[in-house]
Coordinates of C-alpha atoms and ligand atoms in Angstrom, one line a residue:
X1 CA 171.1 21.6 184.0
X2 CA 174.5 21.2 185.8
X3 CA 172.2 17.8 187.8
X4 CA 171.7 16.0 184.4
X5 CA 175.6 16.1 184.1
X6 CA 176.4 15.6 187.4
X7 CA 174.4 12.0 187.0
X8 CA 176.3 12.1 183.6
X9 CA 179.6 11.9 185.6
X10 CA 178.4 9.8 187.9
X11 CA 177.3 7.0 185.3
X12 CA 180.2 7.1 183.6
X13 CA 182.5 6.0 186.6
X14 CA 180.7 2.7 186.1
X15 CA 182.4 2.2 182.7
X16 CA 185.6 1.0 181.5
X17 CA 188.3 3.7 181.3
X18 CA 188.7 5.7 177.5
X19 CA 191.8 6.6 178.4
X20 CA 195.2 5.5 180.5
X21 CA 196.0 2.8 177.8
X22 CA 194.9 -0.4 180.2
X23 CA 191.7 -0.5 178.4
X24 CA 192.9 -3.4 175.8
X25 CA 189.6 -3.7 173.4
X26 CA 186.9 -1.2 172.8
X27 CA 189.2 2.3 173.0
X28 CA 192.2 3.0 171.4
X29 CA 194.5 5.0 173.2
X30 CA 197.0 8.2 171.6
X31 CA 197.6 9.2 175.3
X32 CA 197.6 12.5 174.4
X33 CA 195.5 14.7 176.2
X34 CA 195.7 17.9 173.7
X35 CA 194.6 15.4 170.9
X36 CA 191.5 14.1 172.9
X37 CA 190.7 17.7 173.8
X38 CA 190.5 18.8 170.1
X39 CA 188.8 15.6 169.0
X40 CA 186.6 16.2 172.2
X41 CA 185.4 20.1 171.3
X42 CA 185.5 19.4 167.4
X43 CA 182.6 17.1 167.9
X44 CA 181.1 19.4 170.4
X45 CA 181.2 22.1 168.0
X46 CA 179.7 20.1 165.4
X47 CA 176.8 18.1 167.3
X48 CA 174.0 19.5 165.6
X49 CA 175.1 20.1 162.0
X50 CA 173.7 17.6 160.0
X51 CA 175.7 15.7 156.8
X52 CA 172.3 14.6 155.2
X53 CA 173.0 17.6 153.1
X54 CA 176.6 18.3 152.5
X55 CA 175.1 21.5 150.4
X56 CA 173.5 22.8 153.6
X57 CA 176.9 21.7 155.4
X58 CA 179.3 22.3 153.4
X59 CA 182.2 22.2 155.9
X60 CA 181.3 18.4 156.3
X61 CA 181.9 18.0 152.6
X62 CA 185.5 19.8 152.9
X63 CA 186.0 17.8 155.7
X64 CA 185.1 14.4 154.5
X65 CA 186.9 15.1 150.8
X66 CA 190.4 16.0 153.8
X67 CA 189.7 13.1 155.4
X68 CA 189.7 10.6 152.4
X69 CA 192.5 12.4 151.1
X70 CA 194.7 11.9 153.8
X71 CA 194.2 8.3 154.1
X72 CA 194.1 7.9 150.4
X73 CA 197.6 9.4 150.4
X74 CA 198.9 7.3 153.3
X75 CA 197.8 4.3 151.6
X76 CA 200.1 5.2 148.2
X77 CA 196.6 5.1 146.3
X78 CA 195.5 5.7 142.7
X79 CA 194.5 8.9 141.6
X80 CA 191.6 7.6 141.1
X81 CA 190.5 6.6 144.2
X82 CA 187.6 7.8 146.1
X83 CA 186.2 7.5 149.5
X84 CA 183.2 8.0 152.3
X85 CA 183.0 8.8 155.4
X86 CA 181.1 6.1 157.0
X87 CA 180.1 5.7 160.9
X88 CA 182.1 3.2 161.7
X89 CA 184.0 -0.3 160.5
X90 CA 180.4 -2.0 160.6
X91 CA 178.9 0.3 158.7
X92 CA 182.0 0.5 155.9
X93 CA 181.5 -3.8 155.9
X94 CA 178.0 -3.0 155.5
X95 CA 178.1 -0.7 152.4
X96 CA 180.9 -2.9 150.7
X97 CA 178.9 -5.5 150.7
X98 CA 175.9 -3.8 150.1
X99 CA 177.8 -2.0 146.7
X100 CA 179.0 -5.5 145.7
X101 CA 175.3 -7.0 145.7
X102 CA 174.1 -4.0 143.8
X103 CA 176.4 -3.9 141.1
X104 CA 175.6 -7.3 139.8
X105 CA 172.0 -7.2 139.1
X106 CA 172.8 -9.9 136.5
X107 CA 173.7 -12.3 139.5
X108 CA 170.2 -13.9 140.9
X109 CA 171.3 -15.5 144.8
X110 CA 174.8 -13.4 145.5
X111 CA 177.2 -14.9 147.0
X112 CA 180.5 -13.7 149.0
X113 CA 183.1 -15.7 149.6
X114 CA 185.1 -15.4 153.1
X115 CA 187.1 -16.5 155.6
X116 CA 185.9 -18.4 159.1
X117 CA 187.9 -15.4 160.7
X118 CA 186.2 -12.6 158.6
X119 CA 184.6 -9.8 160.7
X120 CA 181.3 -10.4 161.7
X121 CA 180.0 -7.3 160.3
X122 CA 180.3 -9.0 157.1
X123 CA 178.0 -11.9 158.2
X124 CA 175.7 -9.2 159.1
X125 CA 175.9 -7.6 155.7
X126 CA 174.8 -11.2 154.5
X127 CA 172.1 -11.2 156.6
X128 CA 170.8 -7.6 155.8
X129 CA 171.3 -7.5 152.4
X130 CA 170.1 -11.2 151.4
X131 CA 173.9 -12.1 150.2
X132 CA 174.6 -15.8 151.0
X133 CA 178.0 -16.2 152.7
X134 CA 180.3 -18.7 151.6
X135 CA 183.0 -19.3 154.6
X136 CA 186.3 -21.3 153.8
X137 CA 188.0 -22.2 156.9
X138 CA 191.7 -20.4 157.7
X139 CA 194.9 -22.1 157.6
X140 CA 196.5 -23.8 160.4
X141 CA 198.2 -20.0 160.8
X142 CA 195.2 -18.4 161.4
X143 CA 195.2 -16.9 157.5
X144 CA 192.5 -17.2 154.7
X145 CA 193.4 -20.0 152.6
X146 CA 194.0 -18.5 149.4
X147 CA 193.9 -21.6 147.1
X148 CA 190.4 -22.9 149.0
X149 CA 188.8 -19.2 148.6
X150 CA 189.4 -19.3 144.7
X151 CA 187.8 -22.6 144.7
X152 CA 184.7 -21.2 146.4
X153 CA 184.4 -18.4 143.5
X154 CA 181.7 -19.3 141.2
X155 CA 179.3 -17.6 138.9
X156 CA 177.3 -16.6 142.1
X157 CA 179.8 -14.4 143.9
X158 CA 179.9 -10.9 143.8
X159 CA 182.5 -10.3 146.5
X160 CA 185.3 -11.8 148.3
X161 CA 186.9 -10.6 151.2
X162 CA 190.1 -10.6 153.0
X163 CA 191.4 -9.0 156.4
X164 CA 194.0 -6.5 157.2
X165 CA 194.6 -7.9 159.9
X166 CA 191.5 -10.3 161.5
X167 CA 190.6 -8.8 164.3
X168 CA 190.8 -12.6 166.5
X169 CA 194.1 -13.4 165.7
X170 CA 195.5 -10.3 163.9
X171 CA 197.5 -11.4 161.4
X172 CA 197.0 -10.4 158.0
X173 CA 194.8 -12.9 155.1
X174 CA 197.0 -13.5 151.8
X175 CA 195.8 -10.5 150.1
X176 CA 197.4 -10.9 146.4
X177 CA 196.5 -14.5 146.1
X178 CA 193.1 -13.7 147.6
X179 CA 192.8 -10.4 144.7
X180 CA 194.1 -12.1 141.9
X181 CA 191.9 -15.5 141.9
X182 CA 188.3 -12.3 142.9
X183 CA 190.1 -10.0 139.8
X184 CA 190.8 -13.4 137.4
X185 CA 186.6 -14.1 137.6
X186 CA 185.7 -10.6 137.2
X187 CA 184.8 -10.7 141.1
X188 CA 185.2 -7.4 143.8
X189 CA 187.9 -8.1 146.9
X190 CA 187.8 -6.0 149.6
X191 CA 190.3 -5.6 152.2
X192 CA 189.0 -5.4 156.0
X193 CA 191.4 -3.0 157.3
X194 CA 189.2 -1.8 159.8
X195 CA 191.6 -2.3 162.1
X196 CA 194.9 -2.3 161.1
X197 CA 194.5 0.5 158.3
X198 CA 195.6 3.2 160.1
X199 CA 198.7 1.3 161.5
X200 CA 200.1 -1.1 159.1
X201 CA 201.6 1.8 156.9
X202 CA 203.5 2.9 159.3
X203 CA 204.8 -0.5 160.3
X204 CA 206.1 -0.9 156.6
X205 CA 207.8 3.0 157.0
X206 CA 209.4 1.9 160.2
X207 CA 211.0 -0.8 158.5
X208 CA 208.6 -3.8 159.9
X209 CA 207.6 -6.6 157.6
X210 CA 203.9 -6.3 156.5
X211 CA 202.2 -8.7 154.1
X212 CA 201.1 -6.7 150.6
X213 CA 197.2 -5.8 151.2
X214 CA 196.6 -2.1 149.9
X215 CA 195.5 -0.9 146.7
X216 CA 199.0 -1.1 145.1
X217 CA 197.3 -5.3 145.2
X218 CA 196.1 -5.9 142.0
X219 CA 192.4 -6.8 142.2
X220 CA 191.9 -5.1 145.7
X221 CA 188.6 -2.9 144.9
X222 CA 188.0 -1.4 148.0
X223 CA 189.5 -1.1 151.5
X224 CA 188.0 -0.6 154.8
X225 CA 189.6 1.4 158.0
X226 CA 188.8 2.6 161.1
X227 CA 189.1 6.5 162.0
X228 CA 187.8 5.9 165.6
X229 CA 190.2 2.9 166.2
X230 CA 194.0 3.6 165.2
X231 CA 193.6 7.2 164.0
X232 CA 192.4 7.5 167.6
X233 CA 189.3 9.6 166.9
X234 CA 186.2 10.1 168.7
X235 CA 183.8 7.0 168.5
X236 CA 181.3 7.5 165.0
X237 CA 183.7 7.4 162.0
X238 CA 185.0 5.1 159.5
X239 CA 186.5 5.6 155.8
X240 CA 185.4 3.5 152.9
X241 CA 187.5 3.3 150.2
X242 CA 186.7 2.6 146.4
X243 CA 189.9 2.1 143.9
X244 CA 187.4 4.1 141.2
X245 CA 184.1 6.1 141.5
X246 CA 182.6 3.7 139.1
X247 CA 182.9 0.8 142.1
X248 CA 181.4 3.3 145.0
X249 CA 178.4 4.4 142.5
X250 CA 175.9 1.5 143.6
X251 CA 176.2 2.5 146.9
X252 CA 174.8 5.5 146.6
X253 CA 170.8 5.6 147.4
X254 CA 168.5 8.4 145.8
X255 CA 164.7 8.7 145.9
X256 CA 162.5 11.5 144.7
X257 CA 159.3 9.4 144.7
X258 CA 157.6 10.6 146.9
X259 CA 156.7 14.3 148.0
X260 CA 159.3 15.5 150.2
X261 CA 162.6 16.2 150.0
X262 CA 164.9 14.1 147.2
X263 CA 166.3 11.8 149.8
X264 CA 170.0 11.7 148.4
X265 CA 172.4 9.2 150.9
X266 CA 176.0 7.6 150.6
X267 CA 175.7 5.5 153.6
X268 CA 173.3 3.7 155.5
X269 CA 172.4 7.1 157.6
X270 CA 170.6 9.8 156.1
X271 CA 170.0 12.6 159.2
X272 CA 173.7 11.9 160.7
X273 CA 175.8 14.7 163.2
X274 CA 178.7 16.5 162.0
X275 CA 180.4 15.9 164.7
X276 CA 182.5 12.3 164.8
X277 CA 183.5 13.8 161.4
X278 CA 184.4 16.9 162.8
X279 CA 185.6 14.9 165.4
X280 CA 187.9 12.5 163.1
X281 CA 189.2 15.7 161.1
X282 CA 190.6 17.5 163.6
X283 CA 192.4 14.7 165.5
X284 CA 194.0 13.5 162.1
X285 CA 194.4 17.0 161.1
X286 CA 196.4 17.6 165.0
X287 CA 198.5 14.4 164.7
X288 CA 199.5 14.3 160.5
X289 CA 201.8 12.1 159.2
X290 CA 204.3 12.6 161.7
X291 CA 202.1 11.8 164.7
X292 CA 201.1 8.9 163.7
X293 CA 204.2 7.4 162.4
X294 CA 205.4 8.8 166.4
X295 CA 201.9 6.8 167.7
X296 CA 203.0 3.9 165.4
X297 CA 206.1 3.4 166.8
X298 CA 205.0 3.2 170.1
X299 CA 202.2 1.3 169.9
X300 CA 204.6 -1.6 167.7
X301 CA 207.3 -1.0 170.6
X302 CA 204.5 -1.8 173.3
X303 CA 203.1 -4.9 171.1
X304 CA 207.0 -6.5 170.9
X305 CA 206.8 -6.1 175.0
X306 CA 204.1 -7.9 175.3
X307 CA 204.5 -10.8 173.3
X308 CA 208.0 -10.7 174.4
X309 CA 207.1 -10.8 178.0
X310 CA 204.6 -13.4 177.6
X311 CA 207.1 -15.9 176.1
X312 CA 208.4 -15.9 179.9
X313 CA 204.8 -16.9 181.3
X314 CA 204.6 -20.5 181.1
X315 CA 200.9 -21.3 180.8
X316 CA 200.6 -18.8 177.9
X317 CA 201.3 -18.3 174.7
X318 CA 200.5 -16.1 171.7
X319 CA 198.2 -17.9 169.1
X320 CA 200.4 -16.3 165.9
X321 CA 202.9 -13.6 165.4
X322 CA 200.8 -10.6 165.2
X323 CA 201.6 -8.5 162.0
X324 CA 200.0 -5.2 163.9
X325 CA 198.7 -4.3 167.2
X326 CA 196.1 -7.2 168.3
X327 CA 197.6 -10.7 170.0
X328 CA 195.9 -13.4 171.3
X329 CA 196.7 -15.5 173.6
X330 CA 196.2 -19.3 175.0
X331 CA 196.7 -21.1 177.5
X332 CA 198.4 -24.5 178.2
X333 CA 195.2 -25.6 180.1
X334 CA 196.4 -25.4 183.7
X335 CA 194.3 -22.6 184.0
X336 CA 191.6 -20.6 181.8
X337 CA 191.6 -17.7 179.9
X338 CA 188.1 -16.8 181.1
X339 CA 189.7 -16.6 184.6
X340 CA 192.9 -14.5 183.7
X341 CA 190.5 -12.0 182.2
X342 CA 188.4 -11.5 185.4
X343 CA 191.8 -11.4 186.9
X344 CA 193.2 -8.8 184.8
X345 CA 190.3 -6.8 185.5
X346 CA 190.6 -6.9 190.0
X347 CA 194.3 -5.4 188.7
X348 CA 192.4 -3.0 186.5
X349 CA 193.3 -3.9 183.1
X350 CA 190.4 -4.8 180.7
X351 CA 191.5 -7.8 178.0
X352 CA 188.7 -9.5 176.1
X353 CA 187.6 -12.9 176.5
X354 CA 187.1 -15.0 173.1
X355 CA 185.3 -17.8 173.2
X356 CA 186.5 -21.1 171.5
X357 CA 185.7 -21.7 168.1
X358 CA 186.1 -24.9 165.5
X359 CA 188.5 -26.8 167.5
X360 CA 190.3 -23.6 168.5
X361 CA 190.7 -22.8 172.6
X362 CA 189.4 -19.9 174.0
X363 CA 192.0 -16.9 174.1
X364 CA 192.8 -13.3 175.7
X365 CA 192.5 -10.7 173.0
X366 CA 194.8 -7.1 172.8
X367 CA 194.4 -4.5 171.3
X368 CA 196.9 -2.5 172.0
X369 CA 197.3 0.9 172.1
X370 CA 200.0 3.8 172.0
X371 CA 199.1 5.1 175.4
X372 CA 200.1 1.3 177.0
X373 CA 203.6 1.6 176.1
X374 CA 204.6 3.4 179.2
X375 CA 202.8 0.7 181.1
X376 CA 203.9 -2.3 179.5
X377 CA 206.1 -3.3 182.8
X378 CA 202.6 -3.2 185.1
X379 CA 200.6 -4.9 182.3
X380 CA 203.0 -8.0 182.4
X381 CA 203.5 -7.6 186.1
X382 CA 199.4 -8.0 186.1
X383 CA 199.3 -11.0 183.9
X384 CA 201.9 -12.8 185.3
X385 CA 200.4 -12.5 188.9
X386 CA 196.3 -13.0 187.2
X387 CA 198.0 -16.2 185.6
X388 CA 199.3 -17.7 188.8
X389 CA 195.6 -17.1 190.6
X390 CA 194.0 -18.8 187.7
X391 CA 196.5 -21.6 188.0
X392 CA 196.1 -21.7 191.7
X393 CA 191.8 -21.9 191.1
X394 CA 191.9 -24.3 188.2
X395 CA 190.0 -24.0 185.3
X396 CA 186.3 -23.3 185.7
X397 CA 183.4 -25.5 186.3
X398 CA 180.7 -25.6 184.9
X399 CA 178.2 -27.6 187.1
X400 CA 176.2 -30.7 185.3
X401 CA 172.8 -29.4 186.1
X402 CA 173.3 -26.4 184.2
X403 CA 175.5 -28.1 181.5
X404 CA 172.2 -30.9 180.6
X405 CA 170.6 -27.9 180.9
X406 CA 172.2 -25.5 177.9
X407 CA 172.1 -29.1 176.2
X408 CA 168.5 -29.7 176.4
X409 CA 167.6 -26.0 175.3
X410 CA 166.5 -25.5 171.6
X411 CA 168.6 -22.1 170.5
X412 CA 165.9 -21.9 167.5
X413 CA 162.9 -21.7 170.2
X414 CA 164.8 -20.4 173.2
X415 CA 161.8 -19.0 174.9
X416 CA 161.8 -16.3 178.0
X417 CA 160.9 -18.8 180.1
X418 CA 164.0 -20.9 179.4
X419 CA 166.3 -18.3 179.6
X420 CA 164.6 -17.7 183.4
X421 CA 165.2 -20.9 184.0
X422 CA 169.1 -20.8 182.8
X423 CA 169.7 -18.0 184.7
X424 CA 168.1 -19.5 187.9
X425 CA 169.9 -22.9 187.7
X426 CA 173.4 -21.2 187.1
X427 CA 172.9 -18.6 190.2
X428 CA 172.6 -15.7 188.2
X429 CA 169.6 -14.6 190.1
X430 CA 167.6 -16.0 192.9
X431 CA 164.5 -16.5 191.2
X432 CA 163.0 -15.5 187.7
X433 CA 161.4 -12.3 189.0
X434 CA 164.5 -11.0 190.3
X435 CA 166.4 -8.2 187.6
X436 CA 169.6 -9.0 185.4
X437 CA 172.6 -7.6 186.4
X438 CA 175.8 -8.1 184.8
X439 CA 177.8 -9.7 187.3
X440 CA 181.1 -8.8 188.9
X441 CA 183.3 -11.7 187.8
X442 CA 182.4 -12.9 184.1
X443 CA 184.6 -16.3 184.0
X444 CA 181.4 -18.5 185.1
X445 CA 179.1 -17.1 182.9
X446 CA 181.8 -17.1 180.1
X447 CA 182.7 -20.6 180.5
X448 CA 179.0 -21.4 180.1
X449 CA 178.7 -19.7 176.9
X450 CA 181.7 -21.3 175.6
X451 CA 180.1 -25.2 175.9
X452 CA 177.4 -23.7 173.7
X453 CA 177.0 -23.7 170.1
X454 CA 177.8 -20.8 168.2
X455 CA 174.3 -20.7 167.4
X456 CA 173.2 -21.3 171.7
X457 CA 175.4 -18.7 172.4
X458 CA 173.8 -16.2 169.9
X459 CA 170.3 -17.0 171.2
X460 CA 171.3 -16.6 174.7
X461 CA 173.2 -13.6 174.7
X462 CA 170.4 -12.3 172.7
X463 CA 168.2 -12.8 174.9
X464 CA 170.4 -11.5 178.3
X465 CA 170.8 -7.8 176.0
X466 CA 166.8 -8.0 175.2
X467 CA 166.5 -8.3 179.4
X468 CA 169.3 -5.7 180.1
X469 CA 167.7 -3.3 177.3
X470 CA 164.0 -2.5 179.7
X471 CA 162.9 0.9 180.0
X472 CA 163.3 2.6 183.6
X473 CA 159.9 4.3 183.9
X474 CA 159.1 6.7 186.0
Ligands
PLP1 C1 188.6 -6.2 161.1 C2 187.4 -5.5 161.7 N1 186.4 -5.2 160.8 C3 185.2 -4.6 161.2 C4 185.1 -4.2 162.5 C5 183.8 -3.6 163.0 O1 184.0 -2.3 163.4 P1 183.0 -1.4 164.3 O2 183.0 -2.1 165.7 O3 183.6 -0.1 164.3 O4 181.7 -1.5 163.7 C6 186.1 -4.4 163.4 C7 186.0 -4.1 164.8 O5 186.8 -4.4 165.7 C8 187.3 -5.1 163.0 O6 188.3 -5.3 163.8

């Protein structure tokens, strides 16, 4: 028994740290190790239980109703608001847009209307649930454009959608224009606030200025956020939130045709373990009000350092004041983002690379956490030296061979014998037998990607997961 966890340990060393706040995407940080301990034995304890039956379970059921009521409360919102416990921000995208198709039967080839920085989980949702998605392109500050989205309503959309904040360049979409011109055609808005709902009302209790997005909008239907981002839960929950029970009731899915058990669901999973709920519960039921407004404070206080700090590196800059916890940063051109990232990472920080997008340079995404605050000093210390190595190399190459190459490739066909040969004629392996590995320094492979299409990159990065994802047989 104790082998299998020994080769647990040992497996994990290979991945990015959870915890130590220099993990800037994936993980969100409290840096509190009593609060990862509860979070960490609450879903332990709750592993097995099984919230396809709240009946059966019915601590899940008291737990979910908590956890909704907390947030609901945080957010200031309506009595009349209700909530679900979903298993994650995807998921919560998912179901709104999946609720919004459903309750307009009337409406033959839905629409939604978005914006180019929207979540891709919504262009997911579009794709699973046969919505068509209409996508204005953002203002030259990164935010929806309001007047542009109302012109995209017509008698075809069933949703629109704004962000609280976008997760590329975190600033938050005008949410009242955005609500009024969805409520003024009888249309649902939701607000992504996958990842800035459990932080921006704290920013607007500590005195910082937030743009309006919550339900006290008129118009905003429903709200997404993120318990296992800023509430700094275990990974596996998310909370959906509906201004009425009327607007949740299409989501819910019933069927008792058939000869088994009446299959009774209000998300996407039926079978689903108690435990990230048990696991979101008790962390937000350890911190309350008071230790998140404390979390808030820090993680703002860290977010001010670094975009301070950053004003003093040259080559950089940050992309838009961020009205939460993400910032994104670009470069002059002296040296590439791409490269700063692998840099970062040899002085064990991990940022996120984003690739460059309508016109729009690649940049270094944050997402900072509470727990980096007390290394804010070795974080800019690291980018300032990871900036002057990436000046000193230059900005990445991408040879001509493999350039004609990408070029020449159909991203509608890309066959397994193309990819091969991609992944020969940039060095990725030696020859087309050899195995995939993800290499050590990304900023090669990264700068490929990013002289792809959008649509290139999907097919080939599709195809590297379908090669990394082969069984190990015995
Ligand atoms: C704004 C926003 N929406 C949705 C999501 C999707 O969340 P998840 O990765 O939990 O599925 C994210 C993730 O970062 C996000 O930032």
């Amino acid at each position: 028994m104790s082998e299998a966890l020994d080769r647990l340990r040992e497996l994990q060393a290979g991945d990015l740290p959870v915890h130590g706040g220099r993990t800037l995407a994936y993980v969100y940080d409290s840096g509190l190790a009593e609060v990862d301990r509860v979070g960490r034995e609450a879903v332990a304890a709750h592993a097995a239980s099984n919230g396809l039956d709240p009946t059966a379970f019915p601590s899940l059921l008291t737990m979910e109703n908590e956890l909704v009521g907390f947030a609901l409360d945080m957010l200031g919102a309506p009595e009349s608001a209700v909530g679900t416990v979903t298993s994650g921000g995807t998921e919560s995208c998912l179901l709104a847009v999946q609720g919004a198709r459903d309750a307009r039967p009337d409406v033959d080839r839905p629409r939604m209307v978005v914006a180019d920085t929207v979540h891709a989980a919504f262009l997911k949702g579009a794709h699973y649930f046969g919505v068509e998605a209409v996508t204005v392109p953002t203002g030259p500050d990164f935010r929806a454009d309001a007047e542009s989205m109302a012109a995209a309503i017509d008698d075809r959309t069933v949703l629109v959608v704004a962000s609280a904040p976008s997760y590329a360049h975190g600033v938050v979409d005008p949410v009242p224009a955005i609500a009024a011109a969805a409520a003024a055609r009888g249309v649902r808005c939701h607000v992504d606030a996958c990842i800035g709902g459990w932080v921006l009302p704290y920013a607007s209790r500590l005195g910082r200025p937030v743009p309006p997005w919550t339900f006290a909008v008129d118009g905003v239907t429903s709200i997404s956020l993120d318990t296992h981002k800023y509430a700094y839960a275990p990974k596996g929950t998310s909370l959906l939130l509906h201004r009425t029970p009327e607007l949740r009731r299409p989501q819910y899915f019933a069927s008792a045709d058939w000869p088994g058990y009446t299959m009774l669901n209000s998300t996407l999973q039926s079978t689903k373990s108690g435990g990230p709920l048990a696991g979101a519960w008790a962390v937000v039921r350890t911190l309350g009000d008071e230790g998140y407004l404390r979390l808030a404070r820090e993680v703002f206080e860290a977010t001010d350092r670094i975009v301070a700090g950053v004003a003093d590196l040259a080559p950089l800059r940050v992309l838009a004041a961020p009205d939460s916890t993400l910032v994104a940063l670009a470069t002059d051109g002296s040296c590439d983002a791409f490269t700063i990232c692998d840099e970062m990472a040899a002085h064990g920080w991990y940022v996120q690379p984003q690739m460059s997008y309508a016109g729009q340079p690649p940049t270094i995404h944050l997402s900072v956490s509470a727990a980096t605050l007390a290394h804010v000093d070795e974080f800019l210390e690291a980018l300032g030296k990871s900036v002057m190595s990436a000046v000193e190399s230059g900005p990445v190459a991408v040879d001509d061979g493999v350039r004609a190459f990408i070029e020449a490739l159909d991203p509608t066909a890309l066959s397994d014998a193309d990819f091969d040969g991609l992944l020969v004629a940039a060095g990725l392996v030696g020859d087309a037998a050899e195995g995939l590995a993800v290499p050590e320094r990304m900023a090669e492979v990264n700068a490929l990607l990013d002289l792809a299409s959008p649509t290139m990159r999907e097919a080939l990065l599709i195809a590297f997961l379908d090669r990394l994802q082969r069984p190990t047989r015995a």
